């Protein structure tokens, strides 16, 4: 096999992928820096945190090796006729993964992997204009699992060398590209950030594989209880990520996080062939918060019950435009997708004059939500109403301390979430430059909290739904309990005459988008729900139930599937 | 009118990337029985459908494997996997024309999923039912497309059936007595061997990779075939990389293979190999680059083996003879002279070893349940046979046990153990003399000797030139005037297959074996190739495409105790 070093890395990834779940990938992104904090919790002082952090840094073998190679690179890496780097950073991600899956009462997959990667960024130029562009956005390499000084430094050495060479090419390429545009960029390429030293303890997964594998198998064995259930599976994915970060500005950080995900998945078909599915999940930062085997089983039974009811539920045949109540669960999905992805301060491509990407790029200081709602992203909180939050972190993947950012205040968009790549009017990072292991950082939410000024109780928000329907002479309104994407999974008609609820199937929303959020939201509940989410980076959304006064619900135009060509195999009697 | 799409067959005769096929220790009979029972039920049920399948098979690859990777004296990865990959293969229509007709529809014949790890009858049968249902939807709609297209498209050159008739087979292979892998011990060994490269500052990158698998493959078909095949394989790959001052990337790889890790070489031997690789890389860095050249060349047995695998072997694969987008170099040459008459090429998966070396391409039954057969592809220079799966062509209507695949893909004709023998030999020791004679005869200042190759890739699509490339690593100029041999770097052999094969003048008398893995349309399969050293009257070489990145600016990091001298060590450039 004749390959370059790059191909060899891909090749390694390829065969590792066959044996394990891949944790490495190459990706690119950017970030920015802190602005004036506006919260009750001022950020911690960014000066070194005292003796404990310094001594932790010097005794940690990984940090030590990284700093040593960083020093050597900083003082010596230079090519003739090319500027020396003005900035170098090393980030090592140590990932431990466990995954297991069962279907129909039997385990069909289980695996443990432990791997490390290093990501090296070398910048040439200066803070105003630098090489972080095209091929200059960083190099990823495998890193040794053993805390072996030389082995780690060798990987850093090769990656630094390549990153520097590519940076010099990238800067030349960028200058050439920008010469096409007359307007000068009104902000720096790279935001300055204070040096930070923060050493947190390492994180470890704590669980019993045997217990989990038994529980997953046992829950999925419940497929026997309903012959019309076509598929029943359950998976567990647990991850611990420990990250080590050093840069030439003097930042040294170490932090560890864990998350645990358990997901059930069931499928059935209605008599007309419509595919019906449910996939509830539990996601926490602590193993102790996961359901035990008994709860998992009873929740599986409940899920199967809802699948049965869905099968028997009437179709939504007539179109509806009117009030719709979203449960807090459904609301978290809506806010995650429509707010979470649009309050990120992501710099557009060179030559694009928009402030950021996403739907709110022209909405700075404009209204994006009703005035009774505010949204804050605060990664520093550790728990909410007794639930751990997987979006919690102290320091982002660019070595900047996480800040509380009130992105939307009384409906007005006042801030964006930023890493160290400035955007127009936002020169500093607010500690939201986040990245998955091996990936380039990019602005992302941490813990997105939606708060309402006048929160209605559960009883009263349902009352308001009925009230609004009555005003429009409607026979019923809609209540959505669970979504899949933006499509309702559990949708109920709520009858105005007596308030009773009827499960229905086969409906979709029409025009559920950011405009609907801004114009048609009329009330919110006082029942915030914690929703931990996997996504590109682990994050949390906390939101209450919400009421729209006008949303369109119509019949789906997706065709029904064929029923199975032949019946499933008979079960072994007595099991 | 459909234009033939350029479709490229790429075979990497690799030392590295391996797809694990694994197995667990559970009782083979009960899994096979469960598969057979559910297959019978599915077949009976689907017989009532319209269209009904005429063929259904369940294949399960029961996988148990470990991968250990080390670099620079430290472990990078060490993980084990247990998995059961199930493939449901269904054919709808008739053997004359079914849903898999023509390349675009081949994949409609296979649906894949994961089975439970234990022999839970209800769970296994359920998953097989799910996959079979999906498979039916896929196959029946593809068949509709095939029927429509056949009516519309121009007449095909080869109107053979889509599926051959073969007798059913029953065989349950005994579990192999393979000692379980001592993972901890091998982690340490991998560390140690990779650490050896640290002695050589010129070696920038190095990897030690071990993959161990202990598998069982199960196959049950609606024709009554029931075959269970155990297989065990351990591959150890040691690789070193560097860069010349002009940016050319240089690499040396050594592979070792045995049924169990215990049979792999000792640390002493492996450390010596690491040293050898490193010394070779040093020499390559210092070597001059080769010039484009056409003239006499001598290939070592290993180099010749890879050459034949790429240039000849792939062109013998049965399915290529039918595919109109393929180059079909040999398709119409059955019973014609394609090689010098002193050469015979046999592909024999039933052969387990050659001259004491275990062969990687050995198997008893192919992946379609057909018994492996020794195939005389070329006899005394005359093309006699293709390597056939159950896809017939107009020259051969039956499989000869060469239908191979990796889990998840449909089988095609593939090589197993390609053995090249010669009746025009001289002792290896005399081959060099003959070589120099020929160099002088042609009036060239030197000839090229190819000692080590990394495997290559071959392009067989019609729309592309019938080029092949075998990527040599250790190549020497052999001078007519008696100067010592000179290592050169950056050489690629090029040429067109028909021409180059007919330039072989004489061979040596000692067979050398190359064990590797080959990737093509039906995925990765282990293969071997064996050949004697060969003297070519002419081989054409071009300069290898070189990288543009210069060698590292800094010397490699040294241990901290030397850090004070480190800060004074000069940058390289």
Coordinates of N, CA and C in Angstrom, one line a residue, chain B residues 329-340 377-385 395 498 502:
Chain B
X329 N -10.1 -7.3 -21.2 CA -8.8 -7.6 -21.9 C -8.8 -9.0 -22.4
X330 N -9.2 -9.9 -21.5 CA -9.0 -11.4 -21.8 C -10.3 -12.1 -22.2
X331 N -11.4 -11.3 -22.2 CA -12.7 -12.0 -22.4 C -12.7 -12.9 -23.6
X332 N -12.2 -12.4 -24.7 CA -12.4 -13.2 -26.0 C -11.2 -14.0 -26.2
X333 N -10.3 -14.2 -25.2 CA -9.0 -14.9 -25.5 C -8.9 -16.3 -25.0
X334 N -10.1 -16.9 -24.7 CA -10.0 -18.3 -24.2 C -9.4 -19.2 -25.3
X335 N -8.5 -20.0 -24.9 CA -7.7 -20.9 -25.8 C -6.7 -20.2 -26.7
X336 N -6.5 -18.9 -26.3 CA -5.4 -18.2 -27.1 C -4.2 -18.0 -26.2
X337 N -3.1 -17.8 -26.8 CA -1.8 -17.5 -26.1 C -1.9 -16.1 -25.5
X338 N -1.8 -16.0 -24.1 CA -1.8 -14.7 -23.5 C -0.5 -14.5 -22.7
X339 N 0.3 -15.5 -22.5 CA 1.5 -15.4 -21.8 C 2.6 -16.2 -22.6
X340 N 3.9 -15.9 -22.3 CA 4.9 -16.8 -22.8 C 4.5 -18.3 -22.5
X377 N -5.9 -21.4 -14.7 CA -6.4 -20.2 -15.5 C -5.6 -20.1 -16.8
X378 N -4.3 -20.3 -16.7 CA -3.4 -20.2 -17.9 C -2.5 -21.4 -17.9
X379 N -2.6 -22.2 -19.0 CA -1.8 -23.4 -19.1 C -0.8 -23.3 -20.2
X380 N 0.4 -23.3 -19.9 CA 1.5 -23.1 -20.9 C 1.2 -21.9 -21.7
X381 N 0.9 -20.9 -21.1 CA 0.7 -19.6 -21.8 C -0.7 -19.4 -22.4
X382 N -1.5 -20.5 -22.4 CA -2.8 -20.4 -23.1 C -3.9 -20.2 -22.0
X383 N -4.8 -19.2 -22.3 CA -5.9 -18.9 -21.4 C -6.9 -20.0 -21.4
X384 N -7.2 -20.6 -20.3 CA -8.1 -21.7 -20.3 C -9.4 -21.5 -19.4
X385 N -9.3 -20.7 -18.4 CA -10.4 -20.6 -17.4 C -10.4 -19.2 -16.8
X395 N -18.8 -18.1 -21.8 CA -17.8 -19.1 -21.9 C -17.9 -20.2 -20.9
X498 N -1.1 -6.5 -21.5 CA -0.8 -7.5 -22.5 C 0.7 -7.4 -22.9
X502 N 4.1 -10.3 -22.0 CA 4.9 -11.0 -23.0 C 6.3 -10.7 -23.1

